[in-house]
Coordinates of C-alpha atoms and ligand atoms in Angstrom, one line a residue:
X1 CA 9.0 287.8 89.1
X2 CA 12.6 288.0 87.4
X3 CA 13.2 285.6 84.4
X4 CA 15.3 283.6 86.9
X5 CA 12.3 282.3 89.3
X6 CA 10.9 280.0 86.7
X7 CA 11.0 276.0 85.8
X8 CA 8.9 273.6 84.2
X9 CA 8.1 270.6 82.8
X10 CA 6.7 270.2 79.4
X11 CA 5.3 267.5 77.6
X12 CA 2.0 266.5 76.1
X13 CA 0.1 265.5 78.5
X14 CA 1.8 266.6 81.3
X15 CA -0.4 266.9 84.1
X16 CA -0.3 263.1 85.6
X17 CA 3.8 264.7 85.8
X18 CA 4.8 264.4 89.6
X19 CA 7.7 266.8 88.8
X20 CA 5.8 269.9 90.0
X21 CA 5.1 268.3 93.3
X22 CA 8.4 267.2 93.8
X23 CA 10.7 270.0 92.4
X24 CA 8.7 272.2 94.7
X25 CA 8.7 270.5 97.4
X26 CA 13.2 270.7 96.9
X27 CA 12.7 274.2 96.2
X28 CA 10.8 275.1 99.4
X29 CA 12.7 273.7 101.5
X30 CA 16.1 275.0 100.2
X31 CA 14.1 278.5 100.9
X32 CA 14.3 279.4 97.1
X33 CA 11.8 282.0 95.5
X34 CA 11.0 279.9 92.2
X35 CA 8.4 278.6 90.8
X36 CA 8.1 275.6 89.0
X37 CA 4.7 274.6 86.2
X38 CA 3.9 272.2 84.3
X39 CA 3.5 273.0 81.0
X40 CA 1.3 271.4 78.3
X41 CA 3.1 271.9 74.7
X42 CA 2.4 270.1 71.8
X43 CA 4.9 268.9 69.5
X44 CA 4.1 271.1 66.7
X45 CA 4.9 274.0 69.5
X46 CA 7.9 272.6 70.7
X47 CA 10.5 274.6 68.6
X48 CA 8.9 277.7 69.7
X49 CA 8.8 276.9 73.2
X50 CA 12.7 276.2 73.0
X51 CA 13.0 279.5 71.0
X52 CA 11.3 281.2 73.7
X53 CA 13.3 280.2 76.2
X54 CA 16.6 280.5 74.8
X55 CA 15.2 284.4 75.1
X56 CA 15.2 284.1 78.9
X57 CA 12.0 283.0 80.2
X58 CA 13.0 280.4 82.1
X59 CA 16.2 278.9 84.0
X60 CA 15.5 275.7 82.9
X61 CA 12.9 272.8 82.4
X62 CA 12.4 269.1 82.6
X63 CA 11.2 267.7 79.4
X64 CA 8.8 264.4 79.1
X65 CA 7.3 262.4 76.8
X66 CA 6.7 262.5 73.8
X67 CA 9.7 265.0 73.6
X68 CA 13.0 263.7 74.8
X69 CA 14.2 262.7 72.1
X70 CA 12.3 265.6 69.6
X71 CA 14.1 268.6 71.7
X72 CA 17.7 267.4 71.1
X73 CA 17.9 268.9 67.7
X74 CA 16.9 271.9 69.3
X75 CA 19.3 273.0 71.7
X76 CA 23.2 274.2 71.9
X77 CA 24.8 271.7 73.2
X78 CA 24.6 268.3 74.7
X79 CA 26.3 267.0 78.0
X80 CA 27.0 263.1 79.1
X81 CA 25.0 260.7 78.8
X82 CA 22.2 262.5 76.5
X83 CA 24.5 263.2 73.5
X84 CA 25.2 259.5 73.4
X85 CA 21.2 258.2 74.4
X86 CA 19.9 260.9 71.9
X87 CA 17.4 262.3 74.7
X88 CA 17.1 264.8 76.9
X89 CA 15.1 264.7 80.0
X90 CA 16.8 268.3 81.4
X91 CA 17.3 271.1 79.9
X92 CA 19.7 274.6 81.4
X93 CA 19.8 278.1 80.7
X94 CA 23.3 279.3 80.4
X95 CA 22.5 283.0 79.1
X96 CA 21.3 282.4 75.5
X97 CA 22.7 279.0 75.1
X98 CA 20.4 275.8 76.4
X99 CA 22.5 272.5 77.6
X100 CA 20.6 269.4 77.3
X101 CA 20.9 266.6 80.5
X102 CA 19.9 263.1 80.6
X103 CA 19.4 262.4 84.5
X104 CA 17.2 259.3 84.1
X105 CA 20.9 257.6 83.7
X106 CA 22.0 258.5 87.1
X107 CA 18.4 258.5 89.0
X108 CA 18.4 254.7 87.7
X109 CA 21.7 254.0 89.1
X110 CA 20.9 255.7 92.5
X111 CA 17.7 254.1 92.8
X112 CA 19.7 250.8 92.2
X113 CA 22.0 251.1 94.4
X114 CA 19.5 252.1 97.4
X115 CA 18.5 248.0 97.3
X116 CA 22.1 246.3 96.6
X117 CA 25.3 247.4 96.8
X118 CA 26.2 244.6 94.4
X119 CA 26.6 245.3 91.0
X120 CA 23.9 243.1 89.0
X121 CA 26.0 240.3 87.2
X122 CA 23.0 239.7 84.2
X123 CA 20.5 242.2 83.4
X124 CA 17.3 241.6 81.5
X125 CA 16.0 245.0 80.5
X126 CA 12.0 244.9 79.1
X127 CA 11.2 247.2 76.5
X128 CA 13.4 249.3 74.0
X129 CA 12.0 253.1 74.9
X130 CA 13.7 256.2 76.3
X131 CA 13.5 254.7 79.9
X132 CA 15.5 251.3 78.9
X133 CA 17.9 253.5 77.1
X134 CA 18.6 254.7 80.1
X135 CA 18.5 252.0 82.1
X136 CA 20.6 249.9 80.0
X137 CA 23.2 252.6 79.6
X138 CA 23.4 253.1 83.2
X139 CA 24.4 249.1 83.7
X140 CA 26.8 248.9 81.1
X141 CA 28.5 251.8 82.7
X142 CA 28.5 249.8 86.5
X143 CA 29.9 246.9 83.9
X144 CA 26.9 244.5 83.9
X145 CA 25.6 242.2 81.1
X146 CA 22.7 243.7 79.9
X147 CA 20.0 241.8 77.4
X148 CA 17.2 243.7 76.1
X149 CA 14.0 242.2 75.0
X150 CA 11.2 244.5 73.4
X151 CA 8.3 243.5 71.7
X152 CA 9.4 245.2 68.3
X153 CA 12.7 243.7 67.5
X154 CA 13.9 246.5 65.2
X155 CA 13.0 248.8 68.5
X156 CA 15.7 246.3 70.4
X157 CA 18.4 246.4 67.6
X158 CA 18.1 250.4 67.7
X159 CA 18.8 250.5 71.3
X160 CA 22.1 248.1 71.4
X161 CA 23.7 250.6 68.3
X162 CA 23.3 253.0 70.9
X163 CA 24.0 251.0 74.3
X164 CA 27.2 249.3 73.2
X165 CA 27.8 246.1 74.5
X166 CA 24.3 244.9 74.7
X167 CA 22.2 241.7 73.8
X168 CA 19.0 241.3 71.7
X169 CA 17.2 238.9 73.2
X170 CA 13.5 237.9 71.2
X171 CA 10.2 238.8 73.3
X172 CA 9.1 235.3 72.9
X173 CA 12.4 234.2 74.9
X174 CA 12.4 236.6 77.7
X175 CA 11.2 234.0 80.3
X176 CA 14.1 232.0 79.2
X177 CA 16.5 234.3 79.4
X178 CA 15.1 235.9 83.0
X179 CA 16.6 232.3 84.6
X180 CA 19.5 233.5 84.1
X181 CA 19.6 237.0 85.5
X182 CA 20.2 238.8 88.9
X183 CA 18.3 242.1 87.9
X184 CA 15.3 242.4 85.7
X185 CA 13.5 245.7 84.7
X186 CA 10.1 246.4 83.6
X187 CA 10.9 249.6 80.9
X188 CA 7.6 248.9 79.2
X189 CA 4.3 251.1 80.5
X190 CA 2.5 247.5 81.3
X191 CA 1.5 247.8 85.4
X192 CA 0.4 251.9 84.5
X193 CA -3.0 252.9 85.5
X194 CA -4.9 252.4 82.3
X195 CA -2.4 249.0 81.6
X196 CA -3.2 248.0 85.5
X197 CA -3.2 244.0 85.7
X198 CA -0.7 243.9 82.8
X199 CA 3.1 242.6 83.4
X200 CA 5.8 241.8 80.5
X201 CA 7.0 238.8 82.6
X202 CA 4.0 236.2 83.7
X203 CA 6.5 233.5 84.5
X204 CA 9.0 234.1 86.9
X205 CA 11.9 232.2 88.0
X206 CA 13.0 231.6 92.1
X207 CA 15.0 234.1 93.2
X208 CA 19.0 233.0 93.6
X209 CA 21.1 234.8 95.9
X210 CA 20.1 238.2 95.3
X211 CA 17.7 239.3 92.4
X212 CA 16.1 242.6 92.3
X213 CA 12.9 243.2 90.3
X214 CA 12.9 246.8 89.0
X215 CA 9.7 248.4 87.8
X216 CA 10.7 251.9 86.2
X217 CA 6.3 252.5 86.4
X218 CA 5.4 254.2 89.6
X219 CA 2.9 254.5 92.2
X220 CA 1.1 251.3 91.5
X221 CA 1.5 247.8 93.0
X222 CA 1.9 246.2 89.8
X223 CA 1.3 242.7 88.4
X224 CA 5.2 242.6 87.4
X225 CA 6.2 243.1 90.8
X226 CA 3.3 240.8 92.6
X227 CA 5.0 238.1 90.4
X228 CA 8.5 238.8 91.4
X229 CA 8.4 239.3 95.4
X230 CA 6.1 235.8 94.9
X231 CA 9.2 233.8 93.4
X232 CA 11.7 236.0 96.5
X233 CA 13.4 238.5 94.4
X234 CA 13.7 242.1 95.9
X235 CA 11.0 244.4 94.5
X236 CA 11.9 248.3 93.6
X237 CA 9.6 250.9 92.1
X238 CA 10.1 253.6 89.7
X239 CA 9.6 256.5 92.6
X240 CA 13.1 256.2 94.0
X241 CA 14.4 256.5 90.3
X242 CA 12.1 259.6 89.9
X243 CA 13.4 261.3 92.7
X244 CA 16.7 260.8 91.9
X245 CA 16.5 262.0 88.6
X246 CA 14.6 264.9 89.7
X247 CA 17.2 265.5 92.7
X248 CA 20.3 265.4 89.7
X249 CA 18.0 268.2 87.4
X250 CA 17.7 270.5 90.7
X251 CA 21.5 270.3 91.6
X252 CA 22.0 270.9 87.6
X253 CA 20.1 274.1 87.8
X254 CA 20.8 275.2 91.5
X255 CA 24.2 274.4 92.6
X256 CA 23.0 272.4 95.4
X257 CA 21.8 269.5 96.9
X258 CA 18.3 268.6 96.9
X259 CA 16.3 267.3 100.0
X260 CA 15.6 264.3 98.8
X261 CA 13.0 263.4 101.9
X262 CA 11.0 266.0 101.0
X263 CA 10.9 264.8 97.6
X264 CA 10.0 261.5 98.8
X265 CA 7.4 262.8 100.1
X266 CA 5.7 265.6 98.4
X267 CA 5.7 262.0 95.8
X268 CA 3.9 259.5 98.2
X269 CA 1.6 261.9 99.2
X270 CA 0.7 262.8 95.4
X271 CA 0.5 258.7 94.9
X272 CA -1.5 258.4 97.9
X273 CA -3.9 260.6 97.6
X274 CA -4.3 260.3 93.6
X275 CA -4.5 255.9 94.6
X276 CA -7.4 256.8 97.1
Ligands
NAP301 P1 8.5 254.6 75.6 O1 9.7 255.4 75.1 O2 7.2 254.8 75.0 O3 8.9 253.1 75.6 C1 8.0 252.1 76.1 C2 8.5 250.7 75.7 O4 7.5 249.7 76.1 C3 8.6 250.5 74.2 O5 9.6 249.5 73.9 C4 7.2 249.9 73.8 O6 7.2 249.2 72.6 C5 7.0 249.0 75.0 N1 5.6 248.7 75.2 C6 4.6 249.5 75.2 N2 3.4 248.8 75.3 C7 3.8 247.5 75.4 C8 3.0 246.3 75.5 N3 1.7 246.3 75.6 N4 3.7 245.1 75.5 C9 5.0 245.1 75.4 N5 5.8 246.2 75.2 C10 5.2 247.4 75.3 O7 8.3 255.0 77.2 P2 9.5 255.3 78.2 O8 9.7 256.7 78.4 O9 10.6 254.4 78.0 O10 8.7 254.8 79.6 C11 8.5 253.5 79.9 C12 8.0 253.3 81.3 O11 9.0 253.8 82.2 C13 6.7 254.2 81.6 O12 5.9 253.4 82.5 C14 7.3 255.4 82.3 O13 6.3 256.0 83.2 C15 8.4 254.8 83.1 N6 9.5 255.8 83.4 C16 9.8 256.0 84.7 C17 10.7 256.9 85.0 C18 11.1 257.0 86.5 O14 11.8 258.0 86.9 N7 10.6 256.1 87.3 C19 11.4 257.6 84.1 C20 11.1 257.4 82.7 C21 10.1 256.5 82.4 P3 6.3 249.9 71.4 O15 7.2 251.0 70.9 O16 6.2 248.7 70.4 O17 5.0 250.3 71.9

């Protein structure tokens, strides 16, 4: 195998990561000799992984938590939107020189606009993390209102220096603020597998118009969006964002389009079987 035939995904842990299962499933069916592992590195490992690879083991790598944000200080350079978010969730090989991605932003947006076509008017992001970074960066851009609530109010402050144009809203008035709002997303692990009959929103308002419920956690039915297609809003799961993002981190590294039905599917099959 030339140095060219390898990916991977590191983080710690990293094998619950779907990203093998769905990066091969793109590569196979492009018809592309590469291999893609996940990779388990610890963060007091991380610099020499990145040194490493800026040596030429790899052509690139997907990079999860608890590293996104760790691994920017480690790389040459950053593209749009991670130098602005401060996290990286893609990394490529240019000979030496290793350019850091953020395609959360765009799988976000593509996942989005799979369920409306109508850019959300008032957003209500839950949680302050990498994921509502993203999130919240990605609806500013379409030129929503975006409030973010998080259970740490310093966390929520951090995030709108870095989003501009977003509100702090206090976790004890989320419900409140949810009335008002055509889009709300669960950025918060609450709904996960060891978190199961958690939600950050127990109380939700009727549906108007159009109001989409977006749960960034994935492959579980969660309590969040139980509650939300009860009270008529339009319910979306964190696969379709996955996918996307990882379709953006393939067309980064390749040139090309991914199949993004055979990523859908190498996923549901993962979820299905690991659910049974
Ligand atoms: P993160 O950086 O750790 O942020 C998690 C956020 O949730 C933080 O604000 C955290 O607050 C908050 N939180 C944690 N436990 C909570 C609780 N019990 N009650 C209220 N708030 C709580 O994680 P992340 O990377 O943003 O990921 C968040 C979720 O998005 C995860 O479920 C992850 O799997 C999902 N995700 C999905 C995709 C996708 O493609 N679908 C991509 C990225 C992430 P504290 O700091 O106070 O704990």
């Amino acid at each position: 195998m030339t140095s060219s035939e390898l990916l991977a995904v590191i983080g710690d842990p990293v094998a619950h990561s779907l990203s093998p299962r769905l990066q091969t499933a793109a590569i196979a069916s492009a018809g592309l000799g590469v291999r893609y592992v996940a990779m388990r590195v610890p963060a007091e490992r991380l610099a020499g992984f990145v040194a490493n690879a800026r040596m030429g083991e790899l052509r690139g790598f997907n990079v999860t938590i608890p590293h996104k944000e760790a691994v920017v200080s480690l790389l040459d350079a950053l593209e749009r939107p991670a130098a602005e978010l401060g996290a990286v969730n893609t990394v490529v090989r240019a000979g030496s020189r290793l350019v850091g991605h953020n395609t959360d932003v765009l799988g976000f947006r593509r996942a989005l606009e799979r369920v409306s076509a109508a850019r959300p008017r008032r957003a209500l992001v839950l949680g302050a993390g990498g994921a509502a970074r993203a999130a919240a960066y990605a609806l500013r851009e379409l030129g929503s209102e975006v409030a973010i609530s998080a259970r740490r109010p310093d966390q929520a402050d951090r995030l709108s220096r870095v989003v501009q144009g977003v509100q702090t809203v206090p976790w004890d008035s989320r419900s409140v603020c949810a009335e008002g709002c055509d889009l709300i997303v669960n950025a918060t692990p609450l709904g996960m597998s060891h978190l199961a009959d958690e939600s950050p929103l127990s109380q939700w308002p009727r549906a108007r118009d159009v109001g989409v419920a977006f749960d960034l956690v994935y492959g579980h039915d969660t309590p969040f969006l139980r509650g939300a297609v009860m009270a008529g809003w339009t319910r979306v799961d964190g696969l379709e964002m996955l996918v996307q993002q990882g379709a953006e981190a393939f067309r980064l590294w390749f040139g090309l389009e991914a199949d993004l039905d055979a990523m859908r599917c190498a996923c549901t099959e993962e979820v299905s079987c690991s659910a049974s």
